[in-house]
PDB file of C-alpha atoms and ligand atoms in Angstrom:
ATOM      1  CA  MET A   1     -13.301 -36.040  35.491  1.00  0.00           C
ATOM      2  CA  THR A   2     -14.124 -34.990  31.973  1.00  0.00           C
ATOM      3  CA  SER A   3     -11.886 -32.517  30.174  1.00  0.00           C
ATOM      4  CA  SER A   4     -13.662 -29.470  28.784  1.00  0.00           C
ATOM      5  CA  PRO A   5     -14.035 -29.450  25.006  1.00  0.00           C
ATOM      6  CA  LEU A   6     -11.795 -27.171  22.927  1.00  0.00           C
ATOM      7  CA  PRO A   7     -13.431 -23.783  22.399  1.00  0.00           C
ATOM      8  CA  SER A   8     -14.907 -23.334  18.931  1.00  0.00           C
ATOM      9  CA  TYR A   9     -13.036 -21.267  16.361  1.00  0.00           C
ATOM     10  CA  PHE A  10     -15.602 -18.512  16.884  1.00  0.00           C
ATOM     11  CA  ASP A  11     -15.081 -18.564  20.658  1.00  0.00           C
ATOM     12  CA  GLN A  12     -11.298 -18.544  20.176  1.00  0.00           C
ATOM     13  CA  ALA A  13     -11.557 -15.437  17.994  1.00  0.00           C
ATOM     14  CA  ASN A  14     -13.777 -13.746  20.592  1.00  0.00           C
ATOM     15  CA  LYS A  15     -11.389 -14.613  23.381  1.00  0.00           C
ATOM     16  CA  ALA A  16      -8.443 -13.130  21.483  1.00  0.00           C
ATOM     17  CA  ALA A  17     -10.475 -10.034  20.587  1.00  0.00           C
ATOM     18  CA  ASN A  18     -11.552  -9.539  24.213  1.00  0.00           C
ATOM     19  CA  PHE A  19      -7.951  -9.897  25.337  1.00  0.00           C
ATOM     20  CA  LEU A  20      -6.869  -7.198  22.869  1.00  0.00           C
ATOM     21  CA  ARG A  21      -9.810  -4.956  23.758  1.00  0.00           C
ATOM     22  CA  GLU A  22      -8.637  -4.942  27.337  1.00  0.00           C
ATOM     23  CA  LYS A  23      -5.047  -4.145  26.313  1.00  0.00           C
ATOM     24  CA  LEU A  24      -6.117  -1.277  24.055  1.00  0.00           C
ATOM     25  CA  GLY A  25      -8.396   0.354  26.603  1.00  0.00           C
ATOM     26  CA  ALA A  26     -10.037   3.515  25.281  1.00  0.00           C
ATOM     27  CA  LEU A  27      -8.355   3.383  21.835  1.00  0.00           C
ATOM     28  CA  MET A  28     -11.089   1.392  20.014  1.00  0.00           C
ATOM     29  CA  PRO A  29      -9.641   1.359  16.470  1.00  0.00           C
ATOM     30  CA  ARG A  30     -11.900   0.776  13.471  1.00  0.00           C
ATOM     31  CA  ILE A  31      -9.063   0.546  10.936  1.00  0.00           C
ATOM     32  CA  GLY A  32      -6.617  -2.358  10.776  1.00  0.00           C
ATOM     33  CA  ILE A  33      -3.343  -2.602   8.877  1.00  0.00           C
ATOM     34  CA  VAL A  34      -1.303  -5.725   8.097  1.00  0.00           C
ATOM     35  CA  LEU A  35       2.359  -5.143   7.249  1.00  0.00           C
ATOM     36  CA  GLY A  36       4.060  -7.540   4.853  1.00  0.00           C
ATOM     37  CA  SER A  37       7.672  -8.668   4.409  1.00  0.00           C
ATOM     38  CA  GLY A  38      10.185  -5.904   4.996  1.00  0.00           C
ATOM     39  CA  LEU A  39       7.426  -3.355   5.671  1.00  0.00           C
ATOM     40  CA  GLY A  40       7.322  -3.716   9.458  1.00  0.00           C
ATOM     41  CA  ALA A  41       8.944  -0.364  10.216  1.00  0.00           C
ATOM     42  CA  VAL A  42       5.826   1.406   8.914  1.00  0.00           C
ATOM     43  CA  ALA A  43       4.577   0.788  12.460  1.00  0.00           C
ATOM     44  CA  ASP A  44       7.164   3.343  13.646  1.00  0.00           C
ATOM     45  CA  ALA A  45       4.794   6.010  12.335  1.00  0.00           C
ATOM     46  CA  VAL A  46       2.246   5.009  15.001  1.00  0.00           C
ATOM     47  CA  SER A  47       2.241   7.451  17.916  1.00  0.00           C
ATOM     48  CA  SER A  48       1.490   6.563  21.567  1.00  0.00           C
ATOM     49  CA  PRO A  49       1.960   2.883  20.657  1.00  0.00           C
ATOM     50  CA  VAL A  50       0.802  -0.064  22.719  1.00  0.00           C
ATOM     51  CA  PHE A  51       2.646  -3.290  21.834  1.00  0.00           C
ATOM     52  CA  VAL A  52       1.226  -6.778  22.220  1.00  0.00           C
ATOM     53  CA  ALA A  53       3.337  -9.782  21.169  1.00  0.00           C
ATOM     54  CA  TYR A  54       1.394 -12.360  19.142  1.00  0.00           C
ATOM     55  CA  GLY A  55       2.611 -14.982  21.604  1.00  0.00           C
ATOM     56  CA  ALA A  56       0.678 -13.256  24.409  1.00  0.00           C
ATOM     57  CA  ILE A  57      -2.674 -13.305  22.578  1.00  0.00           C
ATOM     58  CA  PRO A  58      -4.830 -16.409  23.161  1.00  0.00           C
ATOM     59  CA  HIS A  59      -4.840 -18.783  20.141  1.00  0.00           C
ATOM     60  CA  PHE A  60      -2.889 -16.313  17.943  1.00  0.00           C
ATOM     61  CA  PRO A  61      -0.436 -17.925  15.472  1.00  0.00           C
ATOM     62  CA  GLN A  62       3.182 -16.793  15.610  1.00  0.00           C
ATOM     63  CA  SER A  63       5.290 -16.047  12.562  1.00  0.00           C
ATOM     64  CA  THR A  64       8.441 -18.042  11.869  1.00  0.00           C
ATOM     65  CA  VAL A  65       9.698 -15.872   8.990  1.00  0.00           C
ATOM     66  CA  GLU A  66      12.491 -13.368   9.272  1.00  0.00           C
ATOM     67  CA  GLY A  67      11.161  -9.874   8.676  1.00  0.00           C
ATOM     68  CA  HIS A  68       7.790 -10.597  10.297  1.00  0.00           C
ATOM     69  CA  SER A  69       8.400  -9.723  13.904  1.00  0.00           C
ATOM     70  CA  GLY A  70       4.984 -10.756  15.135  1.00  0.00           C
ATOM     71  CA  ARG A  71       3.340  -8.167  17.306  1.00  0.00           C
ATOM     72  CA  ILE A  72       0.396  -5.807  17.429  1.00  0.00           C
ATOM     73  CA  VAL A  73       1.170  -2.103  17.433  1.00  0.00           C
ATOM     74  CA  ALA A  74      -1.890  -0.059  18.325  1.00  0.00           C
ATOM     75  CA  GLY A  75      -1.976   3.712  18.550  1.00  0.00           C
ATOM     76  CA  LEU A  76      -2.621   6.768  16.417  1.00  0.00           C
ATOM     77  CA  LEU A  77      -1.737   7.179  12.750  1.00  0.00           C
ATOM     78  CA  GLY A  78      -2.483  10.591  11.296  1.00  0.00           C
ATOM     79  CA  GLY A  79      -4.332  11.188  14.586  1.00  0.00           C
ATOM     80  CA  VAL A  80      -6.685   8.226  14.030  1.00  0.00           C
ATOM     81  CA  PRO A  81      -6.799   5.044  16.159  1.00  0.00           C
ATOM     82  CA  VAL A  82      -5.374   2.043  14.287  1.00  0.00           C
ATOM     83  CA  ILE A  83      -4.350  -1.493  15.024  1.00  0.00           C
ATOM     84  CA  VAL A  84      -1.295  -2.608  13.070  1.00  0.00           C
ATOM     85  CA  MET A  85      -0.225  -6.215  12.674  1.00  0.00           C
ATOM     86  CA  GLN A  86       3.531  -6.154  12.350  1.00  0.00           C
ATOM     87  CA  GLY A  87       4.017  -9.481  10.627  1.00  0.00           C
ATOM     88  CA  ARG A  88       1.665 -12.236   9.469  1.00  0.00           C
ATOM     89  CA  VAL A  89       1.737 -16.000   9.169  1.00  0.00           C
ATOM     90  CA  HIS A  90       1.664 -17.819   5.848  1.00  0.00           C
ATOM     91  CA  TYR A  91       0.360 -21.137   4.590  1.00  0.00           C
ATOM     92  CA  TYR A  92       3.893 -22.165   3.565  1.00  0.00           C
ATOM     93  CA  GLU A  93       4.946 -22.081   7.222  1.00  0.00           C
ATOM     94  CA  GLY A  94       2.697 -25.076   7.771  1.00  0.00           C
ATOM     95  CA  TYR A  95      -0.260 -23.242   9.281  1.00  0.00           C
ATOM     96  CA  THR A  96      -3.770 -24.264   8.327  1.00  0.00           C
ATOM     97  CA  PRO A  97      -5.943 -21.847   6.319  1.00  0.00           C
ATOM     98  CA  GLN A  98      -7.921 -21.231   9.548  1.00  0.00           C
ATOM     99  CA  GLN A  99      -4.764 -20.304  11.450  1.00  0.00           C
ATOM    100  CA  VAL A 100      -3.552 -18.047   8.621  1.00  0.00           C
ATOM    101  CA  THR A 101      -6.802 -16.098   8.735  1.00  0.00           C
ATOM    102  CA  PHE A 102      -7.354 -16.188  12.511  1.00  0.00           C
ATOM    103  CA  PRO A 103      -5.928 -12.643  12.970  1.00  0.00           C
ATOM    104  CA  MET A 104      -8.462 -11.348  10.443  1.00  0.00           C
ATOM    105  CA  ARG A 105     -11.263 -13.000  12.427  1.00  0.00           C
ATOM    106  CA  VAL A 106      -9.951 -11.310  15.558  1.00  0.00           C
ATOM    107  CA  LEU A 107      -9.806  -7.895  13.863  1.00  0.00           C
ATOM    108  CA  GLY A 108     -13.386  -8.358  12.720  1.00  0.00           C
ATOM    109  CA  ARG A 109     -14.572  -9.292  16.207  1.00  0.00           C
ATOM    110  CA  LEU A 110     -12.702  -6.276  17.562  1.00  0.00           C
ATOM    111  CA  GLY A 111     -14.882  -3.976  15.485  1.00  0.00           C
ATOM    112  CA  ILE A 112     -12.477  -3.224  12.636  1.00  0.00           C
ATOM    113  CA  GLU A 113     -14.419  -2.022   9.579  1.00  0.00           C
ATOM    114  CA  SER A 114     -11.630  -1.435   7.034  1.00  0.00           C
ATOM    115  CA  VAL A 115      -8.381  -3.339   6.626  1.00  0.00           C
ATOM    116  CA  ILE A 116      -5.327  -2.339   4.660  1.00  0.00           C
ATOM    117  CA  LEU A 117      -3.432  -5.473   3.636  1.00  0.00           C
ATOM    118  CA  THR A 118       0.120  -4.872   2.460  1.00  0.00           C
ATOM    119  CA  ASN A 119       2.520  -7.370   0.961  1.00  0.00           C
ATOM    120  CA  ALA A 120       5.784  -7.815  -0.882  1.00  0.00           C
ATOM    121  CA  ALA A 121       5.168  -9.026  -4.419  1.00  0.00           C
ATOM    122  CA  GLY A 122       7.011  -9.908  -7.583  1.00  0.00           C
ATOM    123  CA  GLY A 123       6.152  -7.681 -10.537  1.00  0.00           C
ATOM    124  CA  ILE A 124       4.810  -9.531 -13.586  1.00  0.00           C
ATOM    125  CA  ASN A 125       3.560  -6.440 -15.420  1.00  0.00           C
ATOM    126  CA  SER A 126       6.509  -5.102 -17.396  1.00  0.00           C
ATOM    127  CA  ASN A 127       5.554  -1.489 -16.590  1.00  0.00           C
ATOM    128  CA  TYR A 128       6.331  -2.039 -12.907  1.00  0.00           C
ATOM    129  CA  GLN A 129       9.558  -1.047 -11.251  1.00  0.00           C
ATOM    130  CA  ILE A 130      11.162  -2.261  -8.064  1.00  0.00           C
ATOM    131  CA  GLY A 131      10.084  -0.159  -5.100  1.00  0.00           C
ATOM    132  CA  GLN A 132       6.737   0.785  -6.605  1.00  0.00           C
ATOM    133  CA  LEU A 133       3.492   0.595  -4.621  1.00  0.00           C
ATOM    134  CA  VAL A 134       0.604  -0.982  -6.542  1.00  0.00           C
ATOM    135  CA  LEU A 135      -3.031  -1.038  -5.405  1.00  0.00           C
ATOM    136  CA  LEU A 136      -4.780  -4.377  -5.745  1.00  0.00           C
ATOM    137  CA  ALA A 137      -7.685  -4.134  -8.156  1.00  0.00           C
ATOM    138  CA  ASP A 138      -8.512  -7.832  -7.891  1.00  0.00           C
ATOM    139  CA  HIS A 139      -6.928 -11.203  -7.167  1.00  0.00           C
ATOM    140  CA  ILE A 140      -6.524 -14.709  -8.550  1.00  0.00           C
ATOM    141  CA  ASN A 141      -6.425 -17.467  -5.947  1.00  0.00           C
ATOM    142  CA  LEU A 142      -3.971 -20.207  -6.941  1.00  0.00           C
ATOM    143  CA  LEU A 143      -3.137 -21.136  -3.358  1.00  0.00           C
ATOM    144  CA  GLY A 144      -5.028 -24.385  -3.760  1.00  0.00           C
ATOM    145  CA  PHE A 145      -7.453 -23.674  -0.929  1.00  0.00           C
ATOM    146  CA  ASN A 146     -10.150 -21.295   0.199  1.00  0.00           C
ATOM    147  CA  PRO A 147     -10.074 -20.496   3.941  1.00  0.00           C
ATOM    148  CA  LEU A 148     -13.872 -20.729   4.142  1.00  0.00           C
ATOM    149  CA  VAL A 149     -14.028 -24.423   3.241  1.00  0.00           C
ATOM    150  CA  GLY A 150     -15.768 -26.169   6.148  1.00  0.00           C
ATOM    151  CA  PRO A 151     -18.916 -25.387   8.107  1.00  0.00           C
ATOM    152  CA  ASN A 152     -20.054 -21.786   7.707  1.00  0.00           C
ATOM    153  CA  GLU A 153     -20.102 -19.738  10.921  1.00  0.00           C
ATOM    154  CA  PRO A 154     -22.825 -17.129  10.380  1.00  0.00           C
ATOM    155  CA  ARG A 155     -22.009 -15.433  13.699  1.00  0.00           C
ATOM    156  CA  PHE A 156     -18.908 -13.991  12.005  1.00  0.00           C
ATOM    157  CA  GLY A 157     -21.276 -11.839   9.968  1.00  0.00           C
ATOM    158  CA  GLU A 158     -22.449  -9.018  12.196  1.00  0.00           C
ATOM    159  CA  VAL A 159     -22.710  -6.557   9.323  1.00  0.00           C
ATOM    160  CA  PRO A 160     -25.932  -7.055   7.289  1.00  0.00           C
ATOM    161  CA  GLY A 161     -25.240  -9.255   4.263  1.00  0.00           C
ATOM    162  CA  SER A 162     -22.065 -10.806   5.717  1.00  0.00           C
ATOM    163  CA  GLY A 163     -21.351 -14.194   7.267  1.00  0.00           C
ATOM    164  CA  LEU A 164     -22.981 -15.933   4.323  1.00  0.00           C
ATOM    165  CA  ARG A 165     -22.062 -19.351   2.961  1.00  0.00           C
ATOM    166  CA  PHE A 166     -21.914 -17.951  -0.583  1.00  0.00           C
ATOM    167  CA  PHE A 167     -21.088 -14.329  -1.151  1.00  0.00           C
ATOM    168  CA  ASP A 168     -20.142 -11.948  -3.881  1.00  0.00           C
ATOM    169  CA  MET A 169     -16.491 -11.170  -4.614  1.00  0.00           C
ATOM    170  CA  THR A 170     -17.067  -8.769  -7.536  1.00  0.00           C
ATOM    171  CA  GLU A 171     -15.542  -5.953  -5.520  1.00  0.00           C
ATOM    172  CA  ALA A 172     -13.152  -7.772  -3.219  1.00  0.00           C
ATOM    173  CA  TYR A 173     -10.974  -4.652  -3.026  1.00  0.00           C
ATOM    174  CA  SER A 174     -13.025  -1.564  -2.234  1.00  0.00           C
ATOM    175  CA  VAL A 175     -13.333   0.916  -5.083  1.00  0.00           C
ATOM    176  CA  GLN A 176     -13.941   3.684  -2.550  1.00  0.00           C
ATOM    177  CA  LEU A 177     -10.790   2.876  -0.564  1.00  0.00           C
ATOM    178  CA  ARG A 178      -8.745   2.704  -3.769  1.00  0.00           C
ATOM    179  CA  GLY A 179     -10.000   6.152  -4.680  1.00  0.00           C
ATOM    180  CA  LEU A 180      -8.942   7.502  -1.282  1.00  0.00           C
ATOM    181  CA  ALA A 181      -5.510   5.868  -1.675  1.00  0.00           C
ATOM    182  CA  GLN A 182      -5.099   7.503  -5.086  1.00  0.00           C
ATOM    183  CA  GLU A 183      -5.998  10.910  -3.645  1.00  0.00           C
ATOM    184  CA  ALA A 184      -3.541  10.412  -0.779  1.00  0.00           C
ATOM    185  CA  ALA A 185      -0.774   9.304  -3.173  1.00  0.00           C
ATOM    186  CA  ARG A 186      -1.201  12.426  -5.266  1.00  0.00           C
ATOM    187  CA  THR A 187      -0.615  14.637  -2.237  1.00  0.00           C
ATOM    188  CA  ILE A 188       2.647  13.077  -1.042  1.00  0.00           C
ATOM    189  CA  SER A 189       5.895  14.122  -2.624  1.00  0.00           C
ATOM    190  CA  GLU A 190       7.436  10.663  -2.031  1.00  0.00           C
ATOM    191  CA  SER A 191       5.349   9.314  -4.900  1.00  0.00           C
ATOM    192  CA  GLY A 192       6.102  12.349  -7.069  1.00  0.00           C
ATOM    193  CA  GLY A 193       2.455  13.377  -6.801  1.00  0.00           C
ATOM    194  CA  GLU A 194       1.579  10.588  -9.200  1.00  0.00           C
ATOM    195  CA  ALA A 195      -1.304   8.148  -9.131  1.00  0.00           C
ATOM    196  CA  LEU A 196      -0.505   4.558  -8.191  1.00  0.00           C
ATOM    197  CA  HIS A 197      -0.756   1.657 -10.593  1.00  0.00           C
ATOM    198  CA  GLU A 198      -3.604  -0.782  -9.957  1.00  0.00           C
ATOM    199  CA  GLY A 199      -3.115  -4.463 -10.707  1.00  0.00           C
ATOM    200  CA  VAL A 200      -4.265  -8.046 -10.278  1.00  0.00           C
ATOM    201  CA  TYR A 201      -2.476 -10.018  -7.538  1.00  0.00           C
ATOM    202  CA  LEU A 202      -2.045 -13.749  -7.962  1.00  0.00           C
ATOM    203  CA  ALA A 203      -1.360 -15.808  -4.840  1.00  0.00           C
ATOM    204  CA  THR A 204       0.646 -19.026  -4.832  1.00  0.00           C
ATOM    205  CA  SER A 205       1.453 -21.111  -1.782  1.00  0.00           C
ATOM    206  CA  GLY A 206       5.225 -20.736  -2.111  1.00  0.00           C
ATOM    207  CA  PRO A 207       7.656 -21.083  -0.438  1.00  0.00           C
ATOM    208  CA  SER A 208       9.698 -21.611  -3.598  1.00  0.00           C
ATOM    209  CA  PHE A 209       9.578 -18.669  -5.950  1.00  0.00           C
ATOM    210  CA  GLU A 210       7.990 -19.317  -9.343  1.00  0.00           C
ATOM    211  CA  THR A 211       9.580 -20.704 -12.474  1.00  0.00           C
ATOM    212  CA  PRO A 212       9.766 -18.459 -15.552  1.00  0.00           C
ATOM    213  CA  ALA A 213       7.188 -20.721 -17.244  1.00  0.00           C
ATOM    214  CA  GLU A 214       4.794 -20.210 -14.332  1.00  0.00           C
ATOM    215  CA  ILE A 215       5.238 -16.455 -14.567  1.00  0.00           C
ATOM    216  CA  ARG A 216       4.466 -16.543 -18.315  1.00  0.00           C
ATOM    217  CA  ALA A 217       1.354 -18.583 -17.532  1.00  0.00           C
ATOM    218  CA  PHE A 218       0.293 -16.165 -14.771  1.00  0.00           C
ATOM    219  CA  ARG A 219       0.703 -13.226 -17.118  1.00  0.00           C
ATOM    220  CA  ALA A 220      -1.510 -14.960 -19.656  1.00  0.00           C
ATOM    221  CA  LEU A 221      -4.086 -15.444 -16.885  1.00  0.00           C
ATOM    222  CA  GLY A 222      -4.188 -11.698 -16.293  1.00  0.00           C
ATOM    223  CA  ALA A 223      -1.914 -11.334 -13.263  1.00  0.00           C
ATOM    224  CA  ASP A 224       0.249  -8.251 -12.718  1.00  0.00           C
ATOM    225  CA  LEU A 225       1.741  -9.261  -9.362  1.00  0.00           C
ATOM    226  CA  VAL A 226       2.609 -12.520  -7.643  1.00  0.00           C
ATOM    227  CA  GLY A 227       2.930 -13.243  -3.945  1.00  0.00           C
ATOM    228  CA  MET A 228       2.292 -15.739  -1.156  1.00  0.00           C
ATOM    229  CA  SER A 229      -0.193 -13.973   1.125  1.00  0.00           C
ATOM    230  CA  THR A 230      -3.142 -11.539   1.330  1.00  0.00           C
ATOM    231  CA  VAL A 231      -5.754 -13.531  -0.627  1.00  0.00           C
ATOM    232  CA  PRO A 232      -6.938 -15.691   2.320  1.00  0.00           C
ATOM    233  CA  GLU A 233      -7.137 -12.560   4.486  1.00  0.00           C
ATOM    234  CA  THR A 234      -9.145 -10.719   1.850  1.00  0.00           C
ATOM    235  CA  ILE A 235     -11.624 -13.595   1.533  1.00  0.00           C
ATOM    236  CA  VAL A 236     -12.147 -13.788   5.303  1.00  0.00           C
ATOM    237  CA  ALA A 237     -12.354 -10.004   5.708  1.00  0.00           C
ATOM    238  CA  ARG A 238     -15.051  -9.892   3.014  1.00  0.00           C
ATOM    239  CA  HIS A 239     -16.883 -12.790   4.686  1.00  0.00           C
ATOM    240  CA  MET A 240     -17.073 -10.585   7.782  1.00  0.00           C
ATOM    241  CA  GLY A 241     -18.168  -7.525   5.817  1.00  0.00           C
ATOM    242  CA  MET A 242     -14.952  -5.547   6.261  1.00  0.00           C
ATOM    243  CA  ARG A 243     -13.774  -3.284   3.465  1.00  0.00           C
ATOM    244  CA  VAL A 244     -10.371  -4.221   2.055  1.00  0.00           C
ATOM    245  CA  LEU A 245      -7.600  -2.144   0.541  1.00  0.00           C
ATOM    246  CA  GLY A 246      -4.670  -4.189  -0.825  1.00  0.00           C
ATOM    247  CA  ILE A 247      -1.273  -2.638  -1.456  1.00  0.00           C
ATOM    248  CA  SER A 248       1.672  -4.512  -2.962  1.00  0.00           C
ATOM    249  CA  CYS A 249       5.225  -3.321  -2.778  1.00  0.00           C
ATOM    250  CA  VAL A 250       7.012  -4.556  -5.891  1.00  0.00           C
ATOM    251  CA  THR A 251      10.173  -5.929  -4.310  1.00  0.00           C
ATOM    252  CA  ASN A 252      11.514  -7.704  -7.381  1.00  0.00           C
ATOM    253  CA  LEU A 253      10.664  -8.458 -10.964  1.00  0.00           C
ATOM    254  CA  ALA A 254       9.055 -11.908 -11.161  1.00  0.00           C
ATOM    255  CA  ALA A 255      11.128 -14.911 -12.227  1.00  0.00           C
ATOM    256  CA  GLY A 256      12.428 -14.818 -15.787  1.00  0.00           C
ATOM    257  CA  ILE A 257      11.591 -11.118 -16.297  1.00  0.00           C
ATOM    258  CA  SER A 258      15.048  -9.983 -15.313  1.00  0.00           C
ATOM    259  CA  ALA A 259      18.209 -12.065 -15.592  1.00  0.00           C
ATOM    260  CA  THR A 260      18.844 -12.046 -11.837  1.00  0.00           C
ATOM    261  CA  GLN A 261      17.904 -14.809  -9.422  1.00  0.00           C
ATOM    262  CA  LEU A 262      15.364 -14.155  -6.670  1.00  0.00           C
ATOM    263  CA  SER A 263      16.158 -14.178  -2.980  1.00  0.00           C
ATOM    264  CA  HIS A 264      14.347 -13.412   0.249  1.00  0.00           C
ATOM    265  CA  GLU A 265      17.088 -10.874   1.062  1.00  0.00           C
ATOM    266  CA  GLU A 266      16.321  -8.944  -2.117  1.00  0.00           C
ATOM    267  CA  VAL A 267      12.611  -8.944  -1.296  1.00  0.00           C
ATOM    268  CA  PHE A 268      13.300  -7.846   2.245  1.00  0.00           C
ATOM    269  CA  GLU A 269      15.679  -5.029   1.274  1.00  0.00           C
ATOM    270  CA  ALA A 270      13.390  -3.577  -1.380  1.00  0.00           C
ATOM    271  CA  GLY A 271      10.542  -3.632   1.130  1.00  0.00           C
ATOM    272  CA  SER A 272      12.683  -1.770   3.630  1.00  0.00           C
ATOM    273  CA  ARG A 273      13.390   0.977   1.103  1.00  0.00           C
ATOM    274  CA  VAL A 274       9.721   1.852   0.498  1.00  0.00           C
ATOM    275  CA  GLN A 275       8.580   1.800   4.102  1.00  0.00           C
ATOM    276  CA  HIS A 276       9.027   5.546   4.390  1.00  0.00           C
ATOM    277  CA  LYS A 277       6.806   6.167   1.354  1.00  0.00           C
ATOM    278  CA  LEU A 278       4.167   3.804   2.701  1.00  0.00           C
ATOM    279  CA  ALA A 279       4.186   5.475   6.123  1.00  0.00           C
ATOM    280  CA  ARG A 280       3.647   8.937   4.542  1.00  0.00           C
ATOM    281  CA  LEU A 281       0.819   7.500   2.438  1.00  0.00           C
ATOM    282  CA  PHE A 282      -0.870   6.018   5.503  1.00  0.00           C
ATOM    283  CA  GLU A 283      -0.662   9.299   7.424  1.00  0.00           C
ATOM    284  CA  ARG A 284      -2.865  10.847   4.710  1.00  0.00           C
ATOM    285  CA  LEU A 285      -4.957   7.831   3.883  1.00  0.00           C
ATOM    286  CA  VAL A 286      -5.976   6.664   7.357  1.00  0.00           C
ATOM    287  CA  PRO A 287      -7.749   9.937   8.313  1.00  0.00           C
ATOM    288  CA  ALA A 288      -9.491   9.908   4.928  1.00  0.00           C
ATOM    289  CA  ILE A 289     -10.762   6.356   5.534  1.00  0.00           C
ATOM    290  CA  ALA A 290     -11.835   7.295   9.073  1.00  0.00           C
ATOM    291  CA  ALA A 291     -13.882  10.192   7.674  1.00  0.00           C
ATOM    292  CA  THR A 292     -15.865   7.797   5.456  1.00  0.00           C
ATOM    293  CA  GLN A 293     -16.502   5.519   8.422  1.00  0.00           C
ATOM    294  CA  MET A 294     -17.898   8.411  10.428  1.00  0.00           C
ATOM    295  CA  GLU A 295     -20.225   9.151   7.519  1.00  0.00           C
ATOM    296  CA  THR A 296     -21.542   5.587   7.555  1.00  0.00           C
ATOM    297  CA  ALA A 297     -21.862   5.534  11.338  1.00  0.00           C
ATOM    298  CA  SER A 298     -23.968   8.686  11.509  1.00  0.00           C
TER     299      SER A 298
HETATM  300  N1  LIG B   1       7.068 -14.383  -6.004  1.00  0.00           N
HETATM  301  C1  LIG B   1       6.280 -14.743  -4.964  1.00  0.00           C
HETATM  302  N2  LIG B   1       6.209 -14.043  -3.843  1.00  0.00           N
HETATM  303  C2  LIG B   1       6.942 -12.929  -3.750  1.00  0.00           C
HETATM  304  C3  LIG B   1       7.779 -12.497  -4.778  1.00  0.00           C
HETATM  305  C4  LIG B   1       7.838 -13.264  -5.982  1.00  0.00           C
HETATM  306  O1  LIG B   1       8.554 -12.940  -6.937  1.00  0.00           O
HETATM  307  N3  LIG B   1       8.375 -11.343  -4.359  1.00  0.00           N
HETATM  308  C5  LIG B   1       7.884 -11.097  -3.108  1.00  0.00           C
HETATM  309  N4  LIG B   1       7.022 -12.053  -2.735  1.00  0.00           N
END
């Protein structure tokens, strides 16, 4: 007897997407949200939720980090179908770049057109305060890898112009989605009716936090925020032609900027405090994004 070969990465993503499609039934979301450290309770704002544990989804990686509970919450947010990933896996947990970005592949195969990637980040820009939400204007990849290294799989590119070996990253974070987020922020009292800052996010592998010398170097490179996630997901989402909105929650000032030492507890607690603000923002923002998708579909 011969054993059957392992399914290809593409087939694995399809299998996971088909599994989820069956679980979600008539919902058919076109907007995906990934919740970062300490931000998981934003999923409480989802009405009529369907829960799917990552462990139940074929080939899906499971998070080992406290504060990333590891399940899908699908339902309505602001009356619009969404699929929320409550928790993500990171490179520092020992997962391969392909495993880290597998959920993004699955969202793409599920028909998601826009993803909102949230994260906890250290603030490098001295204008930032703890608890602030910052929109990602761009990123710097210092993770030491790109998740697309390896054979290109053009079948991941269903949208015209996607699935390419080489592709443009001039507008990794959608200008249109940032505009909608700014409009939404101005209408919610939790942000004092003020516009959000926009900044450059630099990704390191972690898991150790940075040294003060590294933070000085990152500032000189043009970074406003530092964190250990999001960038691989953005690259893969763009490869599949999805629009990306990145939102950092400044959970701490980066190393050496304040006299205090950094801890995961501090990051987690600060994240927990802004969840309410983020949930209110999403209730406005998600319908606004959905309206633009209906425009493009018609
Ligand atoms: N550095 C890296 N990642 C982080 C930080 C930080 O200061 N805060 C939250 N995630």
